[in-house]
Each structure stands twice: as C-alpha cells, then as structure tokens.
Amino acid sequence: MKKLKKLFIIINLFVCLTIFAEDAAIKKALVKVYASHQLFDYTSPWQYGQSGNSTATGFIIDGNRIITNAHAVLSSKFLQIRKEGDSKKYKALVKFISEEYDLALVEIEDKSFFNGTVPLKMGTLPVIQERLTVYGYPLGGDKLSTTQGIVSRMEHNTYTLTNKKFLIGQTDAAINSGNSGGPVVSKGKVVGVAFAGLNSADNIGYFIPVNILNNFLDDIKDGKYDGPPALGLEWSELESPSHRKMLGLENKSGGILIKKVFKNSPFEGVLQKNDVLMKLDNYPIEYDGTVEFRKNEKTDYTYVNQQKRYGDSLNYEIIRDKKTKTGQVKLNKKDIEYTVVTNVTIETPPSYLIYGGLLFEPLTSNYMAGTITVLGSVYDKEELYKDYKQLVVLVRVLPFDVNLGYSDAVNEIIVKVNGEKYKDFKDFAQKVKNVKSEFIIFENDKGDEIVLDVKEVAAQRDQLMQNYNISSDMSDDIR
C-alpha cells in the first residue's frame, strides 16, 4: 500500500511538473495587442467617423508571426504589441486579415521582439469533452489570465464579422472581452483561437477551431488572401416522404433540394432547380443539409468545400429526373452574385458622390449593416432590380438653397437619372456628371422624383462644400 501511495505521489508530481513546463513555454508565446481604431462614417463619407482604443490577445507561431482576431486589429490606425512579462510595446503591422474567419496575421519589424520567445505549435481538432486552457488578457487587464474547461460542442455557427457560418468550437471555459485572439490550448498545442462569449449565458465561450486557422495560414502562403471557396447554392430540406417519393428518393435517406444556383457559382450551368444534391466528395448529405465530419458528429455540408482552396476540384452526386448523375466542378475564384447588394470588406472606404447637396452611395453590405431595418426590403425585390449590377442609394440630403423641398429624403433607392437606368455606381456618377439638360431628375423605386436645376447646382457647389466642410464632392474611385 505504501509503495502504491508513493507511486501515486510520483505520478502526480510528474503531471504537475509537465503542466508547469507546458504553461511556462506557452507564456513565452503570448502577446497583448493594443489597437487604435477609426471607422468610416457612411453618413459623412468624406471624413472618418468614431475612433477608439481596444486591447486583445495574440500568440506567436513559426516564422516570427503573430496570430490574433481580425476584429482586434480591424481599421486600426496604430497597432502595438507587448510580450507577456515585458513592459515595452513594439509597433506592429497587419500583414493579412480574414474577415470571414475573424483571423489576422501581424508582423513586427523589430525582430529583437522575438528574443526569448517560443512559437506555439498547432494541434489537431479537439474532440468533445477534451480539456483545454484559454490564455488571454480579459477585460483590459495587464496580468495574464488562464481559464480551463472542456469542449462541449463542435458545429457550424455564425462568425463575428460577416455572419457567414463555419465550424466553431464551444467551451465552458470563460472567454471575455480582451481574450479575443488568445490561444486555446490542449496538450501544449493550439487547438483554436478564442473569439467570442455569450453575454446572455454563463460559462459559454466560442473558439475558432485549429483547422480554420490552418486553412487561413495555408491560404496566405502565396502572399495573398483569397478566402474560403463558396458554392453559391440556395437549397431546402427534404424531410417530407411525399416530396421525396415524387423525386425518386423513397429508398434513400439523404439529399437536399436545389432551389437556385447563383451567378458565378462553380455549379452555374451544372446544377438545376429541383436537382437533389446527394454527396460532395465522399460525404453523404442528410436531408437537413448536414454531413458527418467525424464519427457520430454532424455539421453543415459546406464543411466539405470550406476545407478546400480555390483551384481544387469538388466531386458531386445528384439525382435529376429520378436518375443518379455524378460529376466534378472546379472551385475557381469568382465573386458569386448572391444579391444586388454589393459585398465589400469592412475596411473598404465608402464610395460616394455629392451633387446639389444630395449624398449618393452604392448599396453595399457595409451600408446595409447600419440600415437593415430601412432597406432590408431590397432582398425581397431582387427581380425588380435584375437590370442593375449595383444599386445606388440616396443616403441623405445636406439642406441648402439648391435642394429646398427635399431635405427629408433619406435611405432611398434611386433607379433612374433623367429617365435612364444605370449599370452600377460608376455609370450612375458618369450620367450625373455628364448631364447636359437644364434640369436633372432622380427617380426612386417608388416613382417619386427629385428635380434640381443643373446651373444652380454648379453655382452653389463651392459654397455648399465650404458650409459642410466637405473636402471632396466624390470619392477617388469615381473621379
């Protein structure tokens, strides 16, 4: 009995020493991120909007590179990094950023920063109930915090910045503001990156799984970031036995119904409405749109294409007219046109045109993010806008003599200039700048018109700009 007790003590001591050694090594890779941000102001796009400071966590990987969250460094005007246990801050630059993955790679010019540091190594996708440790500087504190927990769930869910869905890890380890970008560690290796917690729930935090981090690092090896390949499909579940029987699926358990193939999708011209998508590569798709990505674990079927890069091939199996067909598509880099709302990155400066005090901008995802309750109906009117590559919105009117009577106009979709449609914002701007008539008429999608005197617009231009302290009446991209 004494020998067993002694052996137990030795084992415990060994485990404690191992954990201590791992913890000490991990601390040599941890950094605190200090960022000063300034966002764009879409109501006054000729100037920057609100500014502020934030802190987050990051960690060093091979090649003297630092990983953190994209939202920790997004729109940063000044960025500094401090090593754990050090008081000196070093100037840093964002080298690559992924708004989809909410990941960023940061570099520091002064390589002396990395003296005494030890880069973290990548682990594997953690399993359910696996124990892990989250490292970071939550709530703005200067002292390192470590919290422990288990992996409670792995599934597709919405990421922070773009509302796109990828595989996500859930843990009961505490993750708070400031933990963002910190490593989630198991057995001394990185298995994820902390990035969100739920304010409405206790002991629930989320992390970006290591396979997503590896995808990001693999993507940027060629010196540019492309992002994850998308499929560009609209689909519905196929649970109804009657519907399945009609489609010839009575003896099959899986398959989702294709409703629409978007323009520039890798499946454009390949799949059709009412096709039943049965497989992607070797992953059978269940009727609810899930695949088994690990034994007894399911997630969204887009997991399959999200593990690939542009240029890779993707096999598929469908049922069309009750017959099985197979084939292969290539995942080429194209902008899939899901909607008439132009998708742009958060860091893209707003395009704009001011004419007679009327502020016009293209309808983009960034603009919609702040006005969804007003302009959300455009998603229900896609057919009405099929002739437009890009829509133009009248953001607001800067009240002045030249535009009397229209000062209440705000968030209106403009569809015609002097009775003519336009293709996109650049075409719209050209039509406005090249107007030869006495009056210019802007027509919105409800048929209402705004009429301005062209000579008065020109005569009052400089005074209007001076009055509102406007440096330029148009953005550089349409000049």
GROMACS .gro file of C-alpha atoms in nm:
model
  479
    1MET     CA    1   0.000   0.000   0.000
    2LYS     CA    2   0.285   0.239   0.089
    3LYS     CA    3   0.450   0.163  -0.246
    4LEU     CA    4   0.126   0.240  -0.434
    5LYS     CA    5   0.084   0.564  -0.240
    6LYS     CA    6   0.442   0.663  -0.319
    7LEU     CA    7   0.392   0.577  -0.687
    8PHE     CA    8   0.074   0.785  -0.694
    9ILE     CA    9   0.259   1.084  -0.545
   10ILE     CA   10   0.538   1.047  -0.802
   11ILE     CA   11   0.289   1.032  -1.089
   12ASN     CA   12   0.105   1.339  -0.962
   13LEU     CA   13   0.432   1.526  -0.921
   14PHE     CA   14   0.534   1.432  -1.276
   15VAL     CA   15   0.199   1.550  -1.413
   16CYS     CA   16   0.226   1.879  -1.222
   17LEU     CA   17   0.580   1.940  -1.345
   18THR     CA   18   0.475   1.862  -1.704
   19ILE     CA   19   0.182   2.104  -1.683
   20PHE     CA   20   0.405   2.370  -1.527
   21ALA     CA   21   0.664   2.327  -1.804
   22GLU     CA   22   0.398   2.347  -2.076
   23ASP     CA   23   0.243   2.654  -1.914
   24ALA     CA   24   0.582   2.828  -1.893
   25ALA     CA   25   0.652   2.754  -2.261
   26ILE     CA   26   0.309   2.881  -2.370
   27LYS     CA   27   0.359   3.207  -2.181
   28LYS     CA   28   0.670   3.271  -2.394
   29ALA     CA   29   0.442   3.288  -2.700
   30LEU     CA   30   0.171   3.515  -2.561
   31VAL     CA   31   0.130   3.882  -2.652
   32LYS     CA   32  -0.110   4.162  -2.571
   33VAL     CA   33  -0.246   4.364  -2.864
   34TYR     CA   34  -0.309   4.740  -2.837
   35ALA     CA   35  -0.503   4.895  -3.125
   36SER     CA   36  -0.637   5.240  -3.205
   37HIS     CA   37  -0.929   5.211  -3.446
   38GLN     CA   38  -1.113   5.459  -3.661
   39LEU     CA   39  -1.422   5.355  -3.855
   40PHE     CA   40  -1.576   5.500  -4.169
   41ASP     CA   41  -1.880   5.726  -4.141
   42TYR     CA   42  -2.128   5.641  -4.416
   43THR     CA   43  -2.341   5.946  -4.343
   44SER     CA   44  -2.037   6.173  -4.394
   45PRO     CA   45  -1.803   5.957  -4.608
   46TRP     CA   46  -1.561   6.241  -4.685
   47GLN     CA   47  -1.437   6.215  -4.328
   48TYR     CA   48  -1.358   5.942  -4.077
   49GLY     CA   49  -1.605   5.862  -3.806
   50GLN     CA   50  -1.578   5.741  -3.450
   51SER     CA   51  -1.239   5.639  -3.310
   52GLY     CA   52  -1.149   5.428  -3.009
   53ASN     CA   53  -0.893   5.202  -2.847
   54SER     CA   54  -0.906   4.831  -2.767
   55THR     CA   55  -0.690   4.554  -2.628
   56ALA     CA   56  -0.683   4.188  -2.722
   57THR     CA   57  -0.462   3.882  -2.706
   58GLY     CA   58  -0.237   3.717  -2.963
   59PHE     CA   59   0.024   3.444  -2.985
   60ILE     CA   60   0.344   3.377  -3.173
   61ILE     CA   61   0.373   3.099  -3.430
   62ASP     CA   62   0.661   2.987  -3.652
   63GLY     CA   63   0.833   3.245  -3.872
   64ASN     CA   64   0.811   3.527  -3.617
   65ARG     CA   65   0.443   3.571  -3.694
   66ILE     CA   66   0.162   3.667  -3.458
   67ILE     CA   67  -0.197   3.545  -3.475
   68THR     CA   68  -0.493   3.738  -3.333
   69ASN     CA   69  -0.856   3.809  -3.422
   70ALA     CA   70  -0.941   4.027  -3.721
   71HIS     CA   71  -1.182   4.233  -3.513
   72ALA     CA   72  -0.895   4.312  -3.273
   73VAL     CA   73  -0.700   4.496  -3.545
   74LEU     CA   74  -0.969   4.592  -3.797
   75SER     CA   75  -0.949   4.953  -3.921
   76SER     CA   76  -0.653   5.011  -3.690
   77LYS     CA   77  -0.462   5.337  -3.730
   78PHE     CA   78  -0.192   5.245  -3.482
   79LEU     CA   79  -0.101   4.899  -3.358
   80GLN     CA   80   0.133   4.788  -3.080
   81ILE     CA   81   0.228   4.450  -2.935
   82ARG     CA   82   0.368   4.366  -2.591
   83LYS     CA   83   0.518   4.034  -2.488
   84GLU     CA   84   0.397   3.858  -2.175
   85GLY     CA   85   0.615   3.967  -1.886
   86ASP     CA   86   0.758   4.267  -2.073
   87SER     CA   87   0.663   4.633  -2.040
   88LYS     CA   88   0.789   4.756  -2.378
   89LYS     CA   89   0.541   4.792  -2.662
   90TYR     CA   90   0.651   4.734  -3.021
   91LYS     CA   91   0.496   4.885  -3.331
   92ALA     CA   92   0.320   4.624  -3.544
   93LEU     CA   93   0.155   4.597  -3.885
   94VAL     CA   94  -0.130   4.381  -4.009
   95LYS     CA   95   0.008   4.160  -4.285
   96PHE     CA   96  -0.303   3.954  -4.367
   97ILE     CA   97  -0.661   3.970  -4.249
   98SER     CA   98  -0.964   3.745  -4.295
   99GLU     CA   99  -1.297   3.900  -4.208
  100GLU     CA  100  -1.471   3.566  -4.280
  101TYR     CA  101  -1.255   3.368  -4.037
  102ASP     CA  102  -1.207   3.664  -3.798
  103LEU     CA  103  -0.833   3.598  -3.807
  104ALA     CA  104  -0.536   3.825  -3.867
  105LEU     CA  105  -0.163   3.776  -3.905
  106VAL     CA  106   0.051   4.052  -3.758
  107GLU     CA  107   0.421   4.120  -3.809
  108ILE     CA  108   0.677   4.327  -3.617
  109GLU     CA  109   0.971   4.486  -3.799
  110ASP     CA  110   1.197   4.491  -3.494
  111LYS     CA  111   1.299   4.125  -3.478
  112SER     CA  112   1.455   4.174  -3.135
  113PHE     CA  113   1.099   4.148  -3.010
  114PHE     CA  114   1.116   3.772  -3.059
  115ASN     CA  115   1.425   3.722  -2.840
  116GLY     CA  116   1.335   3.471  -2.570
  117THR     CA  117   1.000   3.379  -2.728
  118VAL     CA  118   0.890   3.027  -2.819
  119PRO     CA  119   0.639   2.982  -3.106
  120LEU     CA  120   0.335   2.767  -3.041
  121LYS     CA  121   0.275   2.453  -3.246
  122MET     CA  122  -0.056   2.352  -3.400
  123GLY     CA  123  -0.251   2.062  -3.258
  124THR     CA  124  -0.548   1.877  -3.403
  125LEU     CA  125  -0.920   1.940  -3.397
  126PRO     CA  126  -1.023   1.871  -3.035
  127VAL     CA  127  -1.285   1.609  -2.952
  128ILE     CA  128  -1.593   1.654  -2.736
  129GLN     CA  129  -1.512   1.657  -2.362
  130GLU     CA  130  -1.143   1.724  -2.431
  131ARG     CA  131  -0.991   1.951  -2.167
  132LEU     CA  132  -0.844   2.279  -2.279
  133THR     CA  133  -0.699   2.604  -2.145
  134VAL     CA  134  -0.771   2.956  -2.271
  135TYR     CA  135  -0.497   3.218  -2.232
  136GLY     CA  136  -0.551   3.591  -2.258
  137TYR     CA  137  -0.591   3.938  -2.111
  138PRO     CA  138  -0.965   3.968  -2.048
  139LEU     CA  139  -1.142   4.290  -1.958
  140GLY     CA  140  -0.835   4.501  -2.035
  141GLY     CA  141  -0.623   4.359  -1.752
  142ASP     CA  142  -0.245   4.363  -1.779
  143LYS     CA  143  -0.194   4.034  -1.599
  144LEU     CA  144  -0.229   3.709  -1.788
  145SER     CA  145  -0.544   3.510  -1.720
  146THR     CA  146  -0.589   3.138  -1.776
  147THR     CA  147  -0.923   2.960  -1.767
  148GLN     CA  148  -0.991   2.591  -1.813
  149GLY     CA  149  -1.283   2.394  -1.941
  150ILE     CA  150  -1.390   2.127  -2.186
  151VAL     CA  151  -1.505   2.119  -2.547
  152SER     CA  152  -1.882   2.098  -2.519
  153ARG     CA  153  -1.984   2.123  -2.884
  154MET     CA  154  -1.850   2.148  -3.240
  155GLU     CA  155  -2.085   2.273  -3.510
  156HIS     CA  156  -2.134   2.534  -3.781
  157ASN     CA  157  -2.237   2.872  -3.649
  158THR     CA  158  -2.220   3.241  -3.737
  159TYR     CA  159  -1.884   3.417  -3.712
  160THR     CA  160  -1.849   3.766  -3.568
  161LEU     CA  161  -1.780   3.998  -3.860
  162THR     CA  162  -1.957   3.867  -4.171
  163ASN     CA  163  -2.242   3.647  -4.043
  164LYS     CA  164  -2.104   3.362  -4.255
  165LYS     CA  165  -2.107   3.018  -4.099
  166PHE     CA  166  -1.806   2.798  -4.033
  167LEU     CA  167  -1.715   2.523  -3.790
  168ILE     CA  168  -1.698   2.663  -3.439
  169GLY     CA  169  -1.596   2.523  -3.101
  170GLN     CA  170  -1.794   2.581  -2.783
  171THR     CA  171  -1.640   2.558  -2.438
  172ASP     CA  172  -1.736   2.623  -2.077
  173ALA     CA  173  -1.400   2.795  -2.019
  174ALA     CA  174  -1.459   3.165  -1.951
  175ILE     CA  175  -1.393   3.386  -2.254
  176ASN     CA  176  -1.441   3.759  -2.205
  177SER     CA  177  -1.360   4.082  -2.385
  178GLY     CA  178  -0.982   4.101  -2.421
  179ASN     CA  179  -0.948   3.723  -2.453
  180SER     CA  180  -1.007   3.769  -2.825
  181GLY     CA  181  -0.722   3.629  -3.031
  182GLY     CA  182  -0.576   3.423  -2.748
  183PRO     CA  183  -0.473   3.060  -2.795
  184VAL     CA  184  -0.697   2.775  -2.691
  185VAL     CA  185  -0.454   2.503  -2.589
  186SER     CA  186  -0.474   2.130  -2.532
  187LYS     CA  187  -0.174   1.911  -2.453
  188GLY     CA  188   0.061   2.202  -2.510
  189LYS     CA  189  -0.059   2.275  -2.864
  190VAL     CA  190  -0.300   2.522  -3.020
  191VAL     CA  191  -0.642   2.371  -3.094
  192GLY     CA  192  -0.822   2.700  -3.150
  193VAL     CA  193  -0.834   3.078  -3.122
  194ALA     CA  194  -1.066   3.244  -2.867
  195PHE     CA  195  -1.302   3.495  -3.020
  196ALA     CA  196  -1.643   3.528  -2.854
  197GLY     CA  197  -1.852   3.472  -2.547
  198LEU     CA  198  -2.225   3.498  -2.486
  199ASN     CA  199  -2.334   3.788  -2.268
  200SER     CA  200  -2.671   3.623  -2.209
  201ALA     CA  201  -2.528   3.291  -2.088
  202ASP     CA  202  -2.292   3.177  -1.816
  203ASN     CA  203  -1.978   2.977  -1.890
  204ILE     CA  204  -2.022   2.964  -2.266
  205GLY     CA  205  -1.741   3.077  -2.492
  206TYR     CA  206  -1.652   3.014  -2.854
  207PHE     CA  207  -1.327   2.949  -3.034
  208ILE     CA  208  -1.215   2.924  -3.395
  209PRO     CA  209  -1.101   2.562  -3.445
  210VAL     CA  210  -0.742   2.492  -3.546
  211ASN     CA  211  -0.845   2.358  -3.889
  212ILE     CA  212  -0.983   2.705  -3.975
  213LEU     CA  213  -0.656   2.862  -3.858
  214ASN     CA  214  -0.462   2.614  -4.072
  215ASN     CA  215  -0.682   2.699  -4.372
  216PHE     CA  216  -0.602   3.068  -4.322
  217LEU     CA  217  -0.227   3.006  -4.294
  218ASP     CA  218  -0.231   2.777  -4.596
  219ASP     CA  219  -0.428   3.034  -4.797
  220ILE     CA  220  -0.174   3.315  -4.745
  221LYS     CA  221   0.133   3.110  -4.838
  222ASP     CA  222   0.125   3.258  -5.189
  223GLY     CA  223   0.132   3.612  -5.049
  224LYS     CA  224  -0.236   3.693  -5.086
  225TYR     CA  225  -0.559   3.606  -4.909
  226ASP     CA  226  -0.835   3.450  -5.122
  227GLY     CA  227  -1.082   3.328  -4.863
  228PRO     CA  228  -1.281   3.006  -4.843
  229PRO     CA  229  -1.444   2.873  -5.162
  230ALA     CA  230  -1.824   2.903  -5.159
  231LEU     CA  231  -2.082   2.702  -5.352
  232GLY     CA  232  -2.341   2.968  -5.435
  233LEU     CA  233  -2.644   2.745  -5.386
  234GLU     CA  234  -2.986   2.806  -5.234
  235TRP     CA  235  -3.144   2.486  -5.104
  236SER     CA  236  -3.418   2.346  -4.882
  237GLU     CA  237  -3.456   2.043  -4.658
  238LEU     CA  238  -3.619   1.727  -4.789
  239GLU     CA  239  -3.788   1.566  -4.491
  240SER     CA  240  -4.132   1.512  -4.648
  241PRO     CA  241  -4.183   1.144  -4.753
  242SER     CA  242  -4.427   1.253  -5.025
  243HIS     CA  243  -4.184   1.506  -5.171
  244ARG     CA  244  -3.901   1.253  -5.160
  245LYS     CA  245  -4.114   0.988  -5.332
  246MET     CA  246  -4.204   1.232  -5.610
  247LEU     CA  247  -3.833   1.300  -5.667
  248GLY     CA  248  -3.744   0.929  -5.670
  249LEU     CA  249  -3.588   0.921  -5.322
  250GLU     CA  250  -3.815   0.673  -5.145
  251ASN     CA  251  -3.527   0.428  -5.092
  252LYS     CA  252  -3.270   0.690  -4.998
  253SER     CA  253  -3.228   0.875  -4.669
  254GLY     CA  254  -3.032   1.182  -4.769
  255GLY     CA  255  -3.031   1.464  -5.019
  256ILE     CA  256  -3.121   1.835  -5.024
  257LEU     CA  257  -3.332   2.014  -5.285
  258ILE     CA  258  -3.159   2.276  -5.500
  259LYS     CA  259  -3.377   2.586  -5.533
  260LYS     CA  260  -3.137   2.825  -5.706
  261VAL     CA  261  -2.784   2.838  -5.847
  262PHE     CA  262  -2.640   3.188  -5.817
  263LYS     CA  263  -2.440   3.362  -6.088
  264ASN     CA  264  -2.066   3.275  -6.082
  265SER     CA  265  -2.130   2.969  -5.865
  266PRO     CA  266  -1.897   2.676  -5.950
  267PHE     CA  267  -2.223   2.490  -6.014
  268GLU     CA  268  -2.358   2.750  -6.260
  269GLY     CA  269  -2.467   2.560  -6.570
  270VAL     CA  270  -2.413   2.230  -6.387
  271LEU     CA  271  -2.693   2.203  -6.131
  272GLN     CA  272  -3.056   2.293  -6.197
  273LYS     CA  273  -3.356   2.384  -5.990
  274ASN     CA  274  -3.514   2.070  -5.835
  275ASP     CA  275  -3.192   1.868  -5.855
  276VAL     CA  276  -3.127   1.673  -5.536
  277LEU     CA  277  -2.771   1.707  -5.410
  278MET     CA  278  -2.675   1.372  -5.253
  279LYS     CA  279  -2.298   1.391  -5.199
  280LEU     CA  280  -1.999   1.625  -5.201
  281ASP     CA  281  -1.677   1.428  -5.241
  282ASN     CA  282  -1.728   1.123  -5.019
  283TYR     CA  283  -1.963   1.295  -4.773
  284PRO     CA  284  -2.330   1.187  -4.796
  285ILE     CA  285  -2.558   1.485  -4.731
  286GLU     CA  286  -2.851   1.431  -4.495
  287TYR     CA  287  -3.195   1.576  -4.575
  288ASP     CA  288  -3.131   1.861  -4.327
  289GLY     CA  289  -2.811   1.970  -4.502
  290THR     CA  290  -2.562   1.812  -4.261
  291VAL     CA  291  -2.270   1.576  -4.311
  292GLU     CA  292  -2.083   1.356  -4.067
  293PHE     CA  293  -1.745   1.529  -4.039
  294ARG     CA  294  -1.632   1.298  -3.758
  295LYS     CA  295  -1.780   0.974  -3.633
  296ASN     CA  296  -2.119   1.050  -3.477
  297GLU     CA  297  -2.066   1.428  -3.522
  298LYS     CA  298  -2.251   1.626  -3.784
  299THR     CA  299  -2.228   1.979  -3.914
  300ASP     CA  300  -2.331   2.185  -4.217
  301TYR     CA  301  -2.248   2.029  -4.555
  302THR     CA  302  -2.047   2.339  -4.654
  303TYR     CA  303  -1.779   2.198  -4.423
  304VAL     CA  304  -1.665   1.998  -4.729
  305ASN     CA  305  -1.590   2.291  -4.960
  306GLN     CA  306  -1.460   2.505  -4.672
  307GLN     CA  307  -1.172   2.263  -4.626
  308LYS     CA  308  -1.055   2.329  -4.983
  309ARG     CA  309  -0.875   2.608  -5.165
  310TYR     CA  310  -0.950   2.786  -5.488
  311GLY     CA  311  -0.830   2.572  -5.776
  312ASP     CA  312  -0.926   2.246  -5.604
  313SER     CA  313  -1.182   2.010  -5.755
  314LEU     CA  314  -1.504   1.901  -5.587
  315ASN     CA  315  -1.692   1.581  -5.676
  316TYR     CA  316  -2.069   1.571  -5.655
  317GLU     CA  317  -2.356   1.329  -5.686
  318ILE     CA  318  -2.711   1.437  -5.769
  319ILE     CA  319  -3.046   1.288  -5.858
  320ARG     CA  320  -3.218   1.451  -6.154
  321ASP     CA  321  -3.540   1.314  -6.302
  322LYS     CA  322  -3.505   1.013  -6.070
  323LYS     CA  323  -3.165   0.926  -6.219
  324THR     CA  324  -2.828   0.942  -6.043
  325LYS     CA  325  -2.564   1.163  -6.202
  326THR     CA  326  -2.208   1.231  -6.089
  327GLY     CA  327  -1.953   1.488  -6.189
  328GLN     CA  328  -1.683   1.729  -6.081
  329VAL     CA  329  -1.651   2.107  -6.061
  330LYS     CA  330  -1.351   2.330  -6.008
  331LEU     CA  331  -1.359   2.587  -5.728
  332ASN     CA  332  -1.245   2.894  -5.919
  333LYS     CA  333  -1.204   3.240  -5.769
  334LYS     CA  334  -1.517   3.431  -5.870
  335ASP     CA  335  -1.742   3.673  -5.687
  336ILE     CA  336  -2.072   3.492  -5.651
  337GLU     CA  337  -2.362   3.731  -5.704
  338TYR     CA  338  -2.599   3.638  -5.424
  339THR     CA  339  -2.786   3.967  -5.424
  340VAL     CA  340  -2.798   4.313  -5.576
  341VAL     CA  341  -2.633   4.440  -5.255
  342THR     CA  342  -2.259   4.465  -5.331
  343ASN     CA  343  -2.044   4.270  -5.087
  344VAL     CA  344  -1.734   4.462  -4.973
  345THR     CA  345  -1.487   4.418  -4.691
  346ILE     CA  346  -1.536   4.618  -4.373
  347GLU     CA  347  -1.212   4.807  -4.437
  348THR     CA  348  -1.319   4.919  -4.786
  349PRO     CA  349  -1.362   5.301  -4.791
  350PRO     CA  350  -1.712   5.412  -4.894
  351SER     CA  351  -1.763   5.535  -5.249
  352TYR     CA  352  -1.976   5.848  -5.269
  353LEU     CA  353  -2.096   6.137  -5.485
  354ILE     CA  354  -2.236   6.466  -5.360
  355TYR     CA  355  -2.448   6.653  -5.613
  356GLY     CA  356  -2.651   6.957  -5.517
  357GLY     CA  357  -2.627   6.851  -5.152
  358LEU     CA  358  -2.763   6.503  -5.232
  359LEU     CA  359  -2.533   6.232  -5.094
  360PHE     CA  360  -2.529   5.917  -5.308
  361GLU     CA  361  -2.351   5.589  -5.235
  362PRO     CA  362  -2.359   5.236  -5.378
  363LEU     CA  363  -2.574   4.992  -5.183
  364THR     CA  364  -2.310   4.772  -5.015
  365SER     CA  365  -2.303   4.516  -4.737
  366ASN     CA  366  -2.130   4.771  -4.514
  367TYR     CA  367  -2.400   5.030  -4.574
  368MET     CA  368  -2.675   4.774  -4.519
  369ALA     CA  369  -2.522   4.671  -4.187
  370GLY     CA  370  -2.628   5.006  -4.043
  371THR     CA  371  -2.962   5.050  -4.224
  372ILE     CA  372  -3.108   4.700  -4.249
  373THR     CA  373  -3.440   4.799  -4.089
  374VAL     CA  374  -3.489   5.067  -4.353
  375LEU     CA  375  -3.359   4.898  -4.668
  376GLY     CA  376  -3.399   4.532  -4.582
  377SER     CA  377  -3.687   4.503  -4.829
  378VAL     CA  378  -3.442   4.515  -5.123
  379TYR     CA  379  -3.374   4.147  -5.061
  380ASP     CA  380  -3.740   4.077  -5.141
  381LYS     CA  381  -3.729   4.277  -5.465
  382GLU     CA  382  -3.437   4.114  -5.644
  383GLU     CA  383  -3.645   4.059  -5.959
  384LEU     CA  384  -3.724   4.432  -5.981
  385TYR     CA  385  -3.353   4.514  -5.984
  386LYS     CA  386  -3.235   4.245  -6.228
  387ASP     CA  387  -3.117   4.510  -6.481
  388TYR     CA  388  -2.874   4.658  -6.227
  389LYS     CA  389  -2.530   4.529  -6.143
  390GLN     CA  390  -2.527   4.765  -5.845
  391LEU     CA  391  -2.789   4.985  -5.683
  392VAL     CA  392  -2.747   5.348  -5.576
  393VAL     CA  393  -2.890   5.482  -5.253
  394LEU     CA  394  -2.965   5.844  -5.167
  395VAL     CA  395  -2.816   5.845  -4.817
  396ARG     CA  396  -2.937   6.189  -4.708
  397VAL     CA  397  -2.972   6.548  -4.820
  398LEU     CA  398  -2.747   6.827  -4.693
  399PRO     CA  399  -3.004   7.110  -4.673
  400PHE     CA  400  -2.917   7.409  -4.892
  401ASP     CA  401  -3.091   7.658  -5.123
  402VAL     CA  402  -3.036   7.436  -5.427
  403ASN     CA  403  -3.230   7.143  -5.281
  404LEU     CA  404  -3.516   7.313  -5.097
  405GLY     CA  405  -3.811   7.082  -5.052
  406TYR     CA  406  -3.611   6.758  -5.038
  407SER     CA  407  -3.434   6.773  -4.702
  408ASP     CA  408  -3.638   6.483  -4.558
  409ALA     CA  409  -3.524   6.235  -4.825
  410VAL     CA  410  -3.315   5.960  -4.667
  411ASN     CA  411  -3.220   5.597  -4.748
  412GLU     CA  412  -3.393   5.592  -5.084
  413ILE     CA  413  -3.308   5.358  -5.371
  414ILE     CA  414  -3.251   5.563  -5.688
  415VAL     CA  415  -3.333   5.374  -6.009
  416LYS     CA  416  -3.315   5.638  -6.284
  417VAL     CA  417  -3.130   5.957  -6.380
  418ASN     CA  418  -3.327   6.170  -6.626
  419GLY     CA  419  -3.540   5.867  -6.710
  420GLU     CA  420  -3.241   5.638  -6.776
  421LYS     CA  421  -3.131   5.332  -6.581
  422TYR     CA  422  -2.766   5.284  -6.491
  423LYS     CA  423  -2.547   4.973  -6.460
  424ASP     CA  424  -2.357   5.046  -6.140
  425PHE     CA  425  -2.241   5.333  -5.922
  426LYS     CA  426  -1.966   5.443  -6.163
  427ASP     CA  427  -2.216   5.455  -6.450
  428PHE     CA  428  -2.458   5.647  -6.229
  429ALA     CA  429  -2.186   5.901  -6.142
  430GLN     CA  430  -2.094   5.944  -6.509
  431LYS     CA  431  -2.456   6.009  -6.604
  432VAL     CA  432  -2.481   6.272  -6.331
  433LYS     CA  433  -2.151   6.442  -6.414
  434ASN     CA  434  -2.223   6.448  -6.789
  435VAL     CA  435  -2.579   6.582  -6.772
  436LYS     CA  436  -2.649   6.837  -7.048
  437SER     CA  437  -3.012   6.921  -6.976
  438GLU     CA  438  -3.143   7.222  -6.783
  439PHE     CA  439  -3.272   7.002  -6.503
  440ILE     CA  440  -3.166   6.670  -6.358
  441ILE     CA  441  -3.427   6.426  -6.231
  442PHE     CA  442  -3.354   6.149  -5.981
  443GLU     CA  443  -3.628   5.886  -5.959
  444ASN     CA  444  -3.657   5.641  -5.668
  445ASP     CA  445  -3.801   5.289  -5.674
  446LYS     CA  446  -4.141   5.420  -5.563
  447GLY     CA  447  -4.168   5.655  -5.861
  448ASP     CA  448  -4.101   5.975  -5.661
  449GLU     CA  449  -3.878   6.234  -5.825
  450ILE     CA  450  -3.620   6.486  -5.707
  451VAL     CA  451  -3.560   6.770  -5.954
  452LEU     CA  452  -3.258   7.003  -5.939
  453ASP     CA  453  -3.156   7.299  -6.154
  454VAL     CA  454  -2.821   7.200  -6.310
  455LYS     CA  455  -2.686   7.558  -6.334
  456GLU     CA  456  -2.781   7.628  -5.972
  457VAL     CA  457  -2.604   7.308  -5.861
  458ALA     CA  458  -2.283   7.431  -6.027
  459ALA     CA  459  -2.321   7.785  -5.896
  460GLN     CA  460  -2.374   7.680  -5.535
  461ARG     CA  461  -2.125   7.389  -5.529
  462ASP     CA  462  -1.829   7.563  -5.363
  463GLN     CA  463  -2.042   7.744  -5.105
  464LEU     CA  464  -2.223   7.421  -5.012
  465MET     CA  465  -1.897   7.231  -4.970
  466GLN     CA  466  -1.750   7.508  -4.757
  467ASN     CA  467  -2.065   7.523  -4.547
  468TYR     CA  468  -2.045   7.150  -4.465
  469ASN     CA  469  -1.663   7.139  -4.451
  470ILE     CA  470  -1.650   6.885  -4.737
  471SER     CA  471  -1.302   6.827  -4.877
  472SER     CA  472  -1.415   6.649  -5.194
  473ASP     CA  473  -1.753   6.602  -5.359
  474MET     CA  474  -1.669   6.249  -5.476
  475SER     CA  475  -1.453   5.954  -5.378
  476ASP     CA  476  -1.133   5.887  -5.572
  477ASP     CA  477  -1.262   5.563  -5.729
  478ILE     CA  478  -1.520   5.751  -5.941
  479ARG     CA  479  -1.324   6.068  -6.007
   0.00000   0.00000   0.00000
